[in-house]
Coordinates of C-alpha atoms in Angstrom, one line a residue:
Chain A
X1 CA -16.0 12.8 -9.2
X2 CA -15.1 9.2 -9.8
X3 CA -12.2 8.5 -12.1
X4 CA -13.1 5.1 -13.3
X5 CA -16.4 4.0 -14.6
X6 CA -17.4 0.4 -15.1
X7 CA -19.6 -1.0 -17.8
X8 CA -22.0 -2.7 -17.7
X9 CA -23.5 -1.8 -14.4
X10 CA -24.9 -5.3 -14.1
X11 CA -24.1 -8.6 -15.8
X12 CA -25.9 -11.9 -15.5
X13 CA -24.4 -15.1 -17.1
X14 CA -24.5 -18.9 -16.8
X15 CA -21.9 -20.8 -15.0
X16 CA -19.1 -21.8 -17.4
X17 CA -19.5 -18.7 -19.5
X18 CA -16.9 -15.9 -19.7
X19 CA -17.6 -12.5 -18.1
X20 CA -16.2 -9.3 -19.5
X21 CA -16.3 -6.0 -17.6
X22 CA -14.9 -2.7 -18.9
X23 CA -13.5 0.4 -17.2
X24 CA -13.0 3.8 -18.6
X25 CA -11.1 6.7 -17.0
X26 CA -10.4 10.3 -17.8
X27 CA -6.9 11.3 -16.7
X28 CA -3.4 9.9 -16.8
X29 CA -2.6 7.0 -14.4
X30 CA 0.3 5.2 -12.9
X31 CA -1.6 1.9 -12.6
X32 CA -5.1 0.5 -12.7
X33 CA -6.4 -2.0 -10.2
X34 CA -9.4 -4.4 -10.1
X35 CA -11.1 -5.3 -6.9
X36 CA -13.9 -7.6 -6.0
X37 CA -16.5 -7.1 -3.3
X38 CA -18.8 -9.9 -1.9
X39 CA -22.0 -8.8 -0.3
X40 CA -21.4 -7.4 3.2
X41 CA -17.6 -7.6 2.9
X42 CA -14.7 -5.3 2.1
X43 CA -13.1 -5.1 -1.3
X44 CA -10.5 -7.6 -2.2
X45 CA -7.6 -6.8 -4.6
X46 CA -7.6 -9.0 -7.7
X47 CA -4.9 -7.6 -10.1
X48 CA -2.8 -4.5 -10.7
X49 CA -1.7 -3.5 -14.1
X50 CA 0.9 -0.7 -14.6
X51 CA 0.5 2.0 -17.3
X52 CA 3.4 0.5 -19.3
X53 CA 1.7 -3.0 -19.4
X54 CA -0.9 -4.0 -21.9
X55 CA -2.1 -7.4 -20.5
X56 CA -1.9 -9.3 -17.3
X57 CA -3.1 -12.7 -16.2
X58 CA -3.9 -14.3 -12.9
X59 CA -5.6 -17.7 -12.8
X60 CA -8.9 -17.3 -14.6
X61 CA -8.5 -13.5 -14.7
X62 CA -7.2 -11.6 -17.7
X63 CA -6.8 -7.8 -17.6
X64 CA -6.0 -5.5 -20.5
X65 CA -5.1 -1.9 -20.5
X66 CA -5.3 0.5 -23.4
X67 CA -3.9 3.9 -22.3
X68 CA -4.6 5.5 -25.6
X69 CA -8.3 4.8 -25.2
X70 CA -8.1 5.2 -21.4
X71 CA -9.8 1.9 -20.9
X72 CA -9.3 -1.5 -19.3
X73 CA -11.2 -4.7 -19.4
X74 CA -11.4 -7.6 -16.9
X75 CA -12.2 -11.0 -18.3
X76 CA -13.2 -13.9 -16.0
X77 CA -13.1 -17.2 -17.9
X78 CA -15.1 -20.3 -17.1
X79 CA -17.2 -18.4 -14.5
X80 CA -18.4 -20.1 -11.3
X81 CA -21.3 -19.3 -9.0
X82 CA -18.8 -18.2 -6.4
X83 CA -17.6 -15.4 -8.8
X84 CA -20.9 -13.6 -8.1
X85 CA -19.9 -10.3 -6.6
X86 CA -19.4 -6.6 -7.5
X87 CA -16.2 -5.7 -9.4
X88 CA -14.6 -2.3 -9.2
X89 CA -11.7 -0.7 -11.1
X90 CA -9.5 1.9 -9.4
X91 CA -7.0 4.2 -10.9
X92 CA -3.7 4.9 -9.3
X93 CA -2.6 8.5 -10.0
X94 CA 0.8 9.4 -11.4
X95 CA 3.6 10.6 -9.2
X96 CA 3.1 14.1 -8.0
X97 CA -0.6 14.1 -8.5
X98 CA -2.8 15.3 -5.8
X99 CA -5.4 12.7 -6.6
X100 CA -5.6 9.4 -4.7
X101 CA -6.8 6.0 -5.6
X102 CA -10.4 6.5 -6.8
X103 CA -13.0 3.8 -7.6
X104 CA -15.6 3.4 -10.2
X105 CA -19.2 2.6 -9.4
X106 CA -18.8 -1.1 -10.1
X107 CA -20.2 -4.0 -12.1
X108 CA -22.6 -6.4 -10.3
X109 CA -21.9 -9.8 -11.7
X110 CA -24.3 -12.6 -11.1
X111 CA -23.3 -16.1 -12.2
X112 CA -26.2 -18.5 -12.4
X113 CA -25.6 -22.1 -11.5
Chain B
X1 CA -2.8 -14.0 7.5
X2 CA -2.6 -10.2 7.9
X3 CA -5.8 -8.3 7.7
X4 CA -7.3 -4.8 8.4
X5 CA -9.5 -4.9 11.4
X6 CA -12.4 -2.5 11.8
X7 CA -14.7 -2.0 14.8
X8 CA -17.5 -2.0 15.4
X9 CA -19.0 -4.0 12.5
X10 CA -22.4 -2.5 13.0
X11 CA -23.5 0.7 14.7
X12 CA -27.0 2.1 15.2
X13 CA -27.3 5.4 16.8
X14 CA -29.6 8.4 17.1
X15 CA -29.2 11.6 15.3
X16 CA -26.9 14.0 17.2
X17 CA -24.8 11.3 18.9
X18 CA -21.1 10.9 18.5
X19 CA -19.9 8.0 16.5
X20 CA -16.3 6.6 16.6
X21 CA -15.1 4.0 14.2
X22 CA -11.7 2.3 14.6
X23 CA -9.3 0.7 12.2
X24 CA -6.2 -1.4 12.8
X25 CA -4.1 -1.3 9.6
X26 CA -1.8 -4.1 8.6
X27 CA 1.5 -3.9 10.4
X28 CA 4.1 -2.2 8.2
X29 CA 1.7 -0.5 5.9
X30 CA 2.4 3.3 5.7
X31 CA -0.9 4.5 4.1
X32 CA -4.4 4.4 5.5
X33 CA -7.5 5.4 3.6
X34 CA -11.1 5.9 4.9
X35 CA -13.9 5.4 2.3
X36 CA -17.6 5.7 2.6
X37 CA -19.9 3.5 0.5
X38 CA -23.5 4.1 -0.3
X39 CA -25.8 2.9 -3.0
X40 CA -26.2 6.4 -4.5
X41 CA -22.6 7.6 -4.3
X42 CA -20.6 4.4 -4.5
X43 CA -17.2 4.5 -2.8
X44 CA -16.1 8.0 -1.7
X45 CA -12.7 8.8 -0.4
X46 CA -13.0 10.6 2.9
X47 CA -9.4 10.8 4.2
X48 CA -5.9 9.6 3.4
X49 CA -2.9 9.2 5.7
X50 CA 0.7 8.5 4.9
X51 CA 3.1 7.7 7.7
X52 CA 0.3 8.8 10.1
X53 CA 0.2 12.3 8.6
X54 CA -3.1 13.4 7.1
X55 CA -2.4 14.2 3.4
X56 CA -5.9 14.6 2.0
X57 CA -9.2 15.0 3.8
X58 CA -10.9 17.1 1.2
X59 CA -13.7 14.5 0.8
X60 CA -14.7 14.8 4.4
X61 CA -17.3 17.2 5.8
X62 CA -15.0 19.1 8.2
X63 CA -17.7 20.5 10.4
X64 CA -18.7 17.1 11.7
X65 CA -16.1 14.5 10.6
X66 CA -12.6 14.1 12.0
X67 CA -9.9 11.5 11.2
X68 CA -6.8 10.8 13.2
X69 CA -4.0 8.3 13.5
X70 CA -2.8 8.5 17.1
X71 CA -0.3 5.7 16.4
X72 CA 0.7 3.3 13.6
X73 CA -1.7 0.6 14.8
X74 CA -4.8 2.7 15.1
X75 CA -6.8 5.0 12.8
X76 CA -10.1 6.6 14.0
X77 CA -13.0 8.3 12.2
X78 CA -15.3 10.3 14.3
X79 CA -18.7 11.9 13.4
X80 CA -20.1 14.5 15.8
X81 CA -22.9 15.1 15.7
X82 CA -24.2 12.3 13.5
X83 CA -27.0 12.8 11.0
X84 CA -29.3 10.3 9.1
X85 CA -27.5 11.1 5.9
X86 CA -24.3 9.7 7.4
X87 CA -25.8 6.2 7.2
X88 CA -23.4 4.2 5.1
X89 CA -20.7 1.6 5.2
X90 CA -17.4 3.0 6.2
X91 CA -14.3 1.2 5.1
X92 CA -10.7 1.5 6.2
X93 CA -7.9 0.3 3.8
X94 CA -4.2 0.2 4.2
X95 CA -1.3 -0.2 1.8
X96 CA 2.2 0.7 1.0
X97 CA 3.2 3.8 -1.0
X98 CA 6.8 3.9 -2.2
X99 CA 8.3 7.2 -3.4
X100 CA 4.9 8.8 -3.1
X101 CA 3.1 6.6 -5.6
X102 CA 0.4 4.2 -4.5
X103 CA 1.6 1.3 -6.6
X104 CA 0.6 -1.7 -4.5
X105 CA -2.8 -3.2 -3.6
X106 CA -5.0 -1.8 -0.9
X107 CA -6.2 -4.2 1.8
X108 CA -9.7 -3.4 3.0
X109 CA -11.4 -4.1 6.3
X110 CA -14.9 -5.5 6.3
X111 CA -16.3 -2.1 7.2
X112 CA -18.5 -0.5 9.8
X113 CA -22.2 -0.4 8.8
X114 CA -23.5 2.8 10.4
X115 CA -27.2 3.6 10.7
X116 CA -28.3 6.9 12.1
X117 CA -32.0 7.2 13.0

């Protein structure tokens, strides 16, 4: 079963608006990663946040992590049409765990010009 | 710019035929993953190698699927015999795992789109 689950499944916004996607997971993690996938392409890593971090920024991306709620959010500010893609969270298991990096089902983001 | 290379990009085959998908991981990466992506199931982990040794292939149907890493520059995923339900996009990804923890980003290839008729 998938560890991370994104919410919403689909999101449509106007260019310039902010987009927020959420990820919930069930078990303990070492880190949580966000990836982006354009149509017909492989996933591209966006940002990694470790379990002892609460917030991380990279350009127009802001990721938060709340380990007490087992949830993370990805905020894309000032969205552009080129941000249209699917966004996935993936949870990195703790040391010694038999689990591997598992992905959620993704949020399909459409940014309208 | 280092990248994971997968071949072929597309494969159409008839049910019962053998399919071999190849992956060249990024030089220096010690972990290789095979994922399958479908609309219904999303991204499913099929197999995981570290330092060329298979560590986890529990997600793979063993009767027809096999994954190997004959050397550090090549990972293969074979399906024999193929079935229509195997139609999907198969992704290879490589990364670095230090002290047994995958704590760095995975780099994905662009996938092999397999259609079994």
